[in-house]
Amino acid sequence: NEAALATLRASNLSGLAMAEAKDALGLEKEALIEKARLALALPKGQQCKVKFDLVDPEVDPVKLAKAQEFIERVVHRDLMPPVMQARWNGRLDGGNYTSPNYGTPWHGMEIGSMLPVKTFVHEFGHAIEDLHAPSLQRSVKMLTVRRGAEPLKQASNTIHSSDQTFDDEWVSRKGMTYAGIIRYHQGRPIHTEAVSMGLERMFVDPMEFRREDPDHFNFTLALARKRKP
């Protein structure tokens, strides 16, 4: 698609024709992405199934359903709570996962009313580490090994002032340093951003994710499938 766009830019198409050609390329790319998402699906008997017993009217049901469909295809049935809630956080943006481990009697997400589908996917991802302690341990180990001796730095784009991450090659691999966060409570890790960001990238474009950061892609896929890396 990038090569096709470069060819378009070098052409003498009119503004309208150029816009129509770009739209056609966008649809073609989205079709390829959806085909790649389908290729990641677990066998039916291993796929998770999530039921929502509460969805606030401010939460976009179409975006939630699209994210849920993706998660139910790629995440193992043992790694997702069977019943969740999706509550509005009173804002346009922002999202977080919550559960009894975080002080609420329910599992689910508190989310803004104008967020894209990938953010819903991201919040689903946090449920895996929350529900399945071995997954959290694997995430912490992966990030620790990936970081090596690299120094920690203050994380950006986070509401938690204590969040730290590391540069690694996240950005050069078309990701975000946010993926390197391990969040602690009373000295012990409670969740990371490795799985949530991995699933987010896998939803947005699994082909690009696999090409640009195969280690993170393979880790995310194996963990979501409840398999060894």
PDB file of C-alpha atoms in Angstrom:
ATOM      1  CA  ASN A   1       0.000   0.000   0.000  1.00  0.00           C
ATOM      2  CA  GLU A   2       2.850   2.428   0.750  1.00  0.00           C
ATOM      3  CA  ALA A   3       4.318   1.779  -2.692  1.00  0.00           C
ATOM      4  CA  ALA A   4       0.913   2.285  -4.273  1.00  0.00           C
ATOM      5  CA  LEU A   5       0.479   5.581  -2.428  1.00  0.00           C
ATOM      6  CA  ALA A   6       3.893   6.754  -3.637  1.00  0.00           C
ATOM      7  CA  THR A   7       2.860   5.947  -7.196  1.00  0.00           C
ATOM      8  CA  LEU A   8      -0.338   7.930  -6.717  1.00  0.00           C
ATOM      9  CA  ARG A   9       1.546  10.950  -5.428  1.00  0.00           C
ATOM     10  CA  ALA A  10       3.792  10.893  -8.495  1.00  0.00           C
ATOM     11  CA  SER A  11       0.821  10.686 -10.865  1.00  0.00           C
ATOM     12  CA  ASN A  12      -1.088  13.547 -12.469  1.00  0.00           C
ATOM     13  CA  LEU A  13      -4.492  12.575 -11.078  1.00  0.00           C
ATOM     14  CA  SER A  14      -6.951  15.330 -10.244  1.00  0.00           C
ATOM     15  CA  GLY A  15      -7.748  16.024  -6.596  1.00  0.00           C
ATOM     16  CA  LEU A  16     -11.034  14.110  -6.765  1.00  0.00           C
ATOM     17  CA  ALA A  17      -9.502  11.156  -8.606  1.00  0.00           C
ATOM     18  CA  MET A  18      -6.626  11.073  -6.117  1.00  0.00           C
ATOM     19  CA  ALA A  19      -9.067  11.015  -3.176  1.00  0.00           C
ATOM     20  CA  GLU A  20     -11.077   8.199  -4.761  1.00  0.00           C
ATOM     21  CA  ALA A  21      -7.912   6.184  -5.423  1.00  0.00           C
ATOM     22  CA  LYS A  22      -6.765   6.639  -1.833  1.00  0.00           C
ATOM     23  CA  ASP A  23     -10.169   5.514  -0.572  1.00  0.00           C
ATOM     24  CA  ALA A  24      -9.935   2.389  -2.704  1.00  0.00           C
ATOM     25  CA  LEU A  25      -6.465   1.625  -1.349  1.00  0.00           C
ATOM     26  CA  GLY A  26      -7.715   2.166   2.204  1.00  0.00           C
ATOM     27  CA  LEU A  27     -10.536  -0.321   1.691  1.00  0.00           C
ATOM     28  CA  GLU A  28      -8.118  -2.817   0.168  1.00  0.00           C
ATOM     29  CA  LYS A  29      -5.753  -2.501   3.128  1.00  0.00           C
ATOM     30  CA  GLU A  30      -8.569  -2.893   5.668  1.00  0.00           C
ATOM     31  CA  ALA A  31      -9.699  -6.062   3.869  1.00  0.00           C
ATOM     32  CA  LEU A  32      -6.167  -7.475   4.114  1.00  0.00           C
ATOM     33  CA  ILE A  33      -5.976  -6.556   7.800  1.00  0.00           C
ATOM     34  CA  GLU A  34      -9.289  -8.278   8.517  1.00  0.00           C
ATOM     35  CA  LYS A  35      -8.083 -11.376   6.656  1.00  0.00           C
ATOM     36  CA  ALA A  36      -4.941 -11.385   8.806  1.00  0.00           C
ATOM     37  CA  ARG A  37      -7.038 -11.021  11.983  1.00  0.00           C
ATOM     38  CA  LEU A  38      -9.116 -14.032  10.957  1.00  0.00           C
ATOM     39  CA  ALA A  39      -5.947 -16.055  10.377  1.00  0.00           C
ATOM     40  CA  LEU A  40      -5.010 -15.554  14.043  1.00  0.00           C
ATOM     41  CA  ALA A  41      -8.194 -17.224  15.315  1.00  0.00           C
ATOM     42  CA  LEU A  42      -7.981 -20.082  17.769  1.00  0.00           C
ATOM     43  CA  PRO A  43      -9.939 -23.313  17.127  1.00  0.00           C
ATOM     44  CA  LYS A  44     -13.571 -22.772  18.106  1.00  0.00           C
ATOM     45  CA  GLY A  45     -13.340 -24.983  21.178  1.00  0.00           C
ATOM     46  CA  GLN A  46     -10.503 -22.891  22.624  1.00  0.00           C
ATOM     47  CA  GLN A  47     -11.949 -19.438  21.983  1.00  0.00           C
ATOM     48  CA  CYS A  48     -13.177 -17.374  24.918  1.00  0.00           C
ATOM     49  CA  LYS A  49     -16.742 -16.165  25.223  1.00  0.00           C
ATOM     50  CA  VAL A  50     -17.535 -12.922  27.026  1.00  0.00           C
ATOM     51  CA  LYS A  51     -20.960 -11.797  28.196  1.00  0.00           C
ATOM     52  CA  PHE A  52     -21.707  -8.209  29.225  1.00  0.00           C
ATOM     53  CA  ASP A  53     -24.346  -7.863  31.925  1.00  0.00           C
ATOM     54  CA  LEU A  54     -24.059  -4.063  31.924  1.00  0.00           C
ATOM     55  CA  VAL A  55     -23.111  -1.626  29.169  1.00  0.00           C
ATOM     56  CA  ASP A  56     -23.677   2.057  29.840  1.00  0.00           C
ATOM     57  CA  PRO A  57     -25.591   3.833  27.028  1.00  0.00           C
ATOM     58  CA  GLU A  58     -22.669   6.253  26.564  1.00  0.00           C
ATOM     59  CA  VAL A  59     -20.364   3.351  25.622  1.00  0.00           C
ATOM     60  CA  ASP A  60     -20.358   2.822  21.852  1.00  0.00           C
ATOM     61  CA  PRO A  61     -21.955  -0.627  21.338  1.00  0.00           C
ATOM     62  CA  VAL A  62     -20.598  -1.047  17.795  1.00  0.00           C
ATOM     63  CA  LYS A  63     -16.984  -0.449  18.837  1.00  0.00           C
ATOM     64  CA  LEU A  64     -17.380  -2.662  21.895  1.00  0.00           C
ATOM     65  CA  ALA A  65     -18.833  -5.468  19.766  1.00  0.00           C
ATOM     66  CA  LYS A  66     -16.019  -5.230  17.205  1.00  0.00           C
ATOM     67  CA  ALA A  67     -13.372  -5.408  19.930  1.00  0.00           C
ATOM     68  CA  GLN A  68     -15.215  -8.258  21.649  1.00  0.00           C
ATOM     69  CA  GLU A  69     -15.400 -10.202  18.384  1.00  0.00           C
ATOM     70  CA  PHE A  70     -11.624  -9.916  17.919  1.00  0.00           C
ATOM     71  CA  ILE A  71     -10.845 -10.876  21.519  1.00  0.00           C
ATOM     72  CA  GLU A  72     -13.160 -13.874  21.418  1.00  0.00           C
ATOM     73  CA  ARG A  73     -11.352 -15.149  18.342  1.00  0.00           C
ATOM     74  CA  VAL A  74      -7.760 -14.813  19.541  1.00  0.00           C
ATOM     75  CA  VAL A  75      -7.830 -15.232  23.353  1.00  0.00           C
ATOM     76  CA  HIS A  76      -8.009 -18.629  25.053  1.00  0.00           C
ATOM     77  CA  ARG A  77     -11.170 -19.413  27.001  1.00  0.00           C
ATOM     78  CA  ASP A  78      -9.260 -19.720  30.307  1.00  0.00           C
ATOM     79  CA  LEU A  79      -7.884 -16.175  30.113  1.00  0.00           C
ATOM     80  CA  MET A  80     -10.978 -13.969  30.028  1.00  0.00           C
ATOM     81  CA  PRO A  81     -13.702 -13.472  32.669  1.00  0.00           C
ATOM     82  CA  PRO A  82     -17.025 -14.899  31.439  1.00  0.00           C
ATOM     83  CA  VAL A  83     -19.019 -11.857  32.566  1.00  0.00           C
ATOM     84  CA  MET A  84     -17.893  -8.238  32.252  1.00  0.00           C
ATOM     85  CA  GLN A  85     -19.227  -4.710  32.345  1.00  0.00           C
ATOM     86  CA  ALA A  86     -18.473  -1.662  30.206  1.00  0.00           C
ATOM     87  CA  ARG A  87     -19.069   1.564  32.076  1.00  0.00           C
ATOM     88  CA  TRP A  88     -18.693   5.146  30.959  1.00  0.00           C
ATOM     89  CA  ASN A  89     -15.985   7.075  32.782  1.00  0.00           C
ATOM     90  CA  GLY A  90     -17.785  10.399  32.336  1.00  0.00           C
ATOM     91  CA  ARG A  91     -15.317  11.610  29.699  1.00  0.00           C
ATOM     92  CA  LEU A  92     -14.735  11.539  25.944  1.00  0.00           C
ATOM     93  CA  ASP A  93     -11.360   9.847  26.305  1.00  0.00           C
ATOM     94  CA  GLY A  94      -9.459   7.677  28.764  1.00  0.00           C
ATOM     95  CA  GLY A  95      -9.933   4.056  29.676  1.00  0.00           C
ATOM     96  CA  ASN A  96      -8.957   1.569  32.346  1.00  0.00           C
ATOM     97  CA  TYR A  97      -9.600  -2.021  33.317  1.00  0.00           C
ATOM     98  CA  THR A  98     -10.986  -2.839  36.744  1.00  0.00           C
ATOM     99  CA  SER A  99     -11.876  -5.945  38.765  1.00  0.00           C
ATOM    100  CA  PRO A 100     -12.167  -7.153  42.377  1.00  0.00           C
ATOM    101  CA  ASN A 101      -8.368  -6.973  42.467  1.00  0.00           C
ATOM    102  CA  TYR A 102      -8.695  -3.223  41.878  1.00  0.00           C
ATOM    103  CA  GLY A 103     -11.494  -2.620  44.354  1.00  0.00           C
ATOM    104  CA  THR A 104     -14.657  -3.078  42.298  1.00  0.00           C
ATOM    105  CA  PRO A 105     -17.029  -6.056  42.651  1.00  0.00           C
ATOM    106  CA  TRP A 106     -17.116  -6.538  38.857  1.00  0.00           C
ATOM    107  CA  HIS A 107     -14.720  -7.229  35.977  1.00  0.00           C
ATOM    108  CA  GLY A 108     -14.647  -4.862  33.051  1.00  0.00           C
ATOM    109  CA  MET A 109     -13.675  -1.489  31.696  1.00  0.00           C
ATOM    110  CA  GLU A 110     -14.385   2.155  32.456  1.00  0.00           C
ATOM    111  CA  ILE A 111     -14.023   3.935  29.157  1.00  0.00           C
ATOM    112  CA  GLY A 112     -14.547   7.230  27.327  1.00  0.00           C
ATOM    113  CA  SER A 113     -17.396   7.700  24.874  1.00  0.00           C
ATOM    114  CA  MET A 114     -15.274   8.690  21.850  1.00  0.00           C
ATOM    115  CA  LEU A 115     -12.445   6.165  21.907  1.00  0.00           C
ATOM    116  CA  PRO A 116     -11.483   3.947  18.938  1.00  0.00           C
ATOM    117  CA  VAL A 117     -11.974   0.182  18.815  1.00  0.00           C
ATOM    118  CA  LYS A 118      -8.287  -0.454  19.534  1.00  0.00           C
ATOM    119  CA  THR A 119      -8.695   1.054  23.023  1.00  0.00           C
ATOM    120  CA  PHE A 120     -11.481  -1.398  23.826  1.00  0.00           C
ATOM    121  CA  VAL A 121      -9.180  -4.212  22.672  1.00  0.00           C
ATOM    122  CA  HIS A 122      -6.436  -2.782  24.888  1.00  0.00           C
ATOM    123  CA  GLU A 123      -8.630  -2.861  27.998  1.00  0.00           C
ATOM    124  CA  PHE A 124      -9.721  -6.433  27.281  1.00  0.00           C
ATOM    125  CA  GLY A 125      -6.014  -7.294  27.248  1.00  0.00           C
ATOM    126  CA  HIS A 126      -5.567  -6.250  30.871  1.00  0.00           C
ATOM    127  CA  ALA A 127      -8.102  -8.887  31.924  1.00  0.00           C
ATOM    128  CA  ILE A 128      -5.664 -11.642  30.925  1.00  0.00           C
ATOM    129  CA  GLU A 129      -2.963 -10.682  33.436  1.00  0.00           C
ATOM    130  CA  ASP A 130      -5.573  -9.882  36.078  1.00  0.00           C
ATOM    131  CA  LEU A 131      -7.304 -13.251  35.790  1.00  0.00           C
ATOM    132  CA  HIS A 132      -4.297 -15.461  35.126  1.00  0.00           C
ATOM    133  CA  ALA A 133      -1.238 -14.952  37.361  1.00  0.00           C
ATOM    134  CA  PRO A 134       1.123 -17.013  35.145  1.00  0.00           C
ATOM    135  CA  SER A 135       0.398 -14.614  32.278  1.00  0.00           C
ATOM    136  CA  LEU A 136       1.405 -11.661  34.439  1.00  0.00           C
ATOM    137  CA  GLN A 137       4.601 -13.473  35.409  1.00  0.00           C
ATOM    138  CA  ARG A 138       5.390 -14.141  31.764  1.00  0.00           C
ATOM    139  CA  SER A 139       4.833 -10.488  30.878  1.00  0.00           C
ATOM    140  CA  VAL A 140       7.089  -9.246  33.664  1.00  0.00           C
ATOM    141  CA  LYS A 141       9.798 -11.706  32.635  1.00  0.00           C
ATOM    142  CA  MET A 142       9.584 -10.737  28.962  1.00  0.00           C
ATOM    143  CA  LEU A 143       9.868  -7.022  29.710  1.00  0.00           C
ATOM    144  CA  THR A 144      12.706  -7.587  32.176  1.00  0.00           C
ATOM    145  CA  VAL A 145      14.687  -9.602  29.626  1.00  0.00           C
ATOM    146  CA  ARG A 146      13.920  -7.161  26.829  1.00  0.00           C
ATOM    147  CA  ARG A 147      15.030  -4.202  28.907  1.00  0.00           C
ATOM    148  CA  GLY A 148      18.332  -5.807  29.945  1.00  0.00           C
ATOM    149  CA  ALA A 149      20.596  -3.170  31.469  1.00  0.00           C
ATOM    150  CA  GLU A 150      18.790  -0.235  29.884  1.00  0.00           C
ATOM    151  CA  PRO A 151      17.862   2.494  32.398  1.00  0.00           C
ATOM    152  CA  LEU A 152      14.252   3.221  33.258  1.00  0.00           C
ATOM    153  CA  LYS A 153      12.669   6.586  32.483  1.00  0.00           C
ATOM    154  CA  GLN A 154       9.404   8.353  33.276  1.00  0.00           C
ATOM    155  CA  ALA A 155       6.593   7.062  31.076  1.00  0.00           C
ATOM    156  CA  SER A 156       4.482   9.479  29.056  1.00  0.00           C
ATOM    157  CA  ASN A 157       0.782   9.304  28.147  1.00  0.00           C
ATOM    158  CA  THR A 158      -0.121   7.787  31.507  1.00  0.00           C
ATOM    159  CA  ILE A 159      -2.204   8.954  34.456  1.00  0.00           C
ATOM    160  CA  HIS A 160       0.120   7.187  36.895  1.00  0.00           C
ATOM    161  CA  SER A 161       3.006   9.457  37.850  1.00  0.00           C
ATOM    162  CA  SER A 162       5.057   6.503  39.112  1.00  0.00           C
ATOM    163  CA  ASP A 163       4.982   4.675  35.763  1.00  0.00           C
ATOM    164  CA  GLN A 164       8.389   3.962  34.278  1.00  0.00           C
ATOM    165  CA  THR A 165       9.418   2.408  30.993  1.00  0.00           C
ATOM    166  CA  PHE A 166      12.491   2.056  28.772  1.00  0.00           C
ATOM    167  CA  ASP A 167      13.340   3.110  25.221  1.00  0.00           C
ATOM    168  CA  ASP A 168      14.388  -0.234  23.710  1.00  0.00           C
ATOM    169  CA  GLU A 169      13.322  -0.204  20.037  1.00  0.00           C
ATOM    170  CA  TRP A 170       9.603   0.252  20.673  1.00  0.00           C
ATOM    171  CA  VAL A 171       9.279   3.402  18.554  1.00  0.00           C
ATOM    172  CA  SER A 172      11.621   2.331  15.744  1.00  0.00           C
ATOM    173  CA  ARG A 173       9.497  -0.809  15.479  1.00  0.00           C
ATOM    174  CA  LYS A 174       6.380   1.398  15.078  1.00  0.00           C
ATOM    175  CA  GLY A 175       5.205   0.805  18.638  1.00  0.00           C
ATOM    176  CA  MET A 176       5.181   2.929  21.793  1.00  0.00           C
ATOM    177  CA  THR A 177       7.430   2.965  24.857  1.00  0.00           C
ATOM    178  CA  TYR A 178       4.166   2.683  26.846  1.00  0.00           C
ATOM    179  CA  ALA A 179       4.365  -1.067  26.147  1.00  0.00           C
ATOM    180  CA  GLY A 180       7.361  -1.334  28.493  1.00  0.00           C
ATOM    181  CA  ILE A 181       5.471  -0.339  31.665  1.00  0.00           C
ATOM    182  CA  ILE A 182       5.289  -2.693  34.633  1.00  0.00           C
ATOM    183  CA  ARG A 183       2.881  -1.301  37.224  1.00  0.00           C
ATOM    184  CA  TYR A 184       3.480  -2.100  40.905  1.00  0.00           C
ATOM    185  CA  HIS A 185       1.411  -1.980  44.075  1.00  0.00           C
ATOM    186  CA  GLN A 186       3.063  -2.334  47.471  1.00  0.00           C
ATOM    187  CA  GLY A 187       6.230  -3.572  45.811  1.00  0.00           C
ATOM    188  CA  ARG A 188       4.703  -6.321  43.674  1.00  0.00           C
ATOM    189  CA  PRO A 189       3.747  -6.191  39.982  1.00  0.00           C
ATOM    190  CA  ILE A 190      -0.004  -6.029  39.402  1.00  0.00           C
ATOM    191  CA  HIS A 191      -0.044  -5.629  35.623  1.00  0.00           C
ATOM    192  CA  THR A 192       1.994  -4.579  32.608  1.00  0.00           C
ATOM    193  CA  GLU A 193       1.220  -2.927  29.296  1.00  0.00           C
ATOM    194  CA  ALA A 194       2.925  -5.683  27.261  1.00  0.00           C
ATOM    195  CA  VAL A 195      -0.160  -7.793  26.534  1.00  0.00           C
ATOM    196  CA  SER A 196      -2.641  -4.926  26.224  1.00  0.00           C
ATOM    197  CA  MET A 197      -0.421  -3.011  23.793  1.00  0.00           C
ATOM    198  CA  GLY A 198       0.415  -6.222  21.952  1.00  0.00           C
ATOM    199  CA  LEU A 199      -3.247  -7.065  21.385  1.00  0.00           C
ATOM    200  CA  GLU A 200      -3.936  -3.459  20.404  1.00  0.00           C
ATOM    201  CA  ARG A 201      -1.247  -3.573  17.716  1.00  0.00           C
ATOM    202  CA  MET A 202      -2.409  -7.022  16.636  1.00  0.00           C
ATOM    203  CA  PHE A 203      -5.882  -5.614  16.057  1.00  0.00           C
ATOM    204  CA  VAL A 204      -4.740  -2.452  14.276  1.00  0.00           C
ATOM    205  CA  ASP A 205      -2.489  -4.277  11.794  1.00  0.00           C
ATOM    206  CA  PRO A 206      -1.251  -7.799  12.588  1.00  0.00           C
ATOM    207  CA  MET A 207       0.908  -7.868   9.453  1.00  0.00           C
ATOM    208  CA  GLU A 208       2.803  -4.699  10.343  1.00  0.00           C
ATOM    209  CA  PHE A 209       3.129  -5.793  13.978  1.00  0.00           C
ATOM    210  CA  ARG A 210       4.619  -9.150  12.996  1.00  0.00           C
ATOM    211  CA  ARG A 211       6.986  -7.536  10.495  1.00  0.00           C
ATOM    212  CA  GLU A 212       8.188  -4.663  12.688  1.00  0.00           C
ATOM    213  CA  ASP A 213       8.403  -6.340  16.110  1.00  0.00           C
ATOM    214  CA  PRO A 214       8.293 -10.141  15.719  1.00  0.00           C
ATOM    215  CA  ASP A 215       9.414 -10.784  19.302  1.00  0.00           C
ATOM    216  CA  HIS A 216       6.547  -8.788  20.813  1.00  0.00           C
ATOM    217  CA  PHE A 217       4.105 -10.221  18.259  1.00  0.00           C
ATOM    218  CA  ASN A 218       5.084 -13.820  18.980  1.00  0.00           C
ATOM    219  CA  PHE A 219       5.000 -13.234  22.732  1.00  0.00           C
ATOM    220  CA  THR A 220       1.505 -11.720  22.559  1.00  0.00           C
ATOM    221  CA  LEU A 221       0.140 -14.434  20.305  1.00  0.00           C
ATOM    222  CA  ALA A 222       1.561 -17.286  22.397  1.00  0.00           C
ATOM    223  CA  LEU A 223       0.318 -15.779  25.658  1.00  0.00           C
ATOM    224  CA  ALA A 224      -3.179 -15.108  24.270  1.00  0.00           C
ATOM    225  CA  ARG A 225      -3.319 -18.718  23.086  1.00  0.00           C
ATOM    226  CA  LYS A 226      -2.068 -19.986  26.456  1.00  0.00           C
ATOM    227  CA  ARG A 227       0.929 -21.596  24.798  1.00  0.00           C
ATOM    228  CA  LYS A 228       4.635 -21.470  25.445  1.00  0.00           C
ATOM    229  CA  PRO A 229       6.509 -18.796  23.446  1.00  0.00           C
TER     230      PRO A 229
END
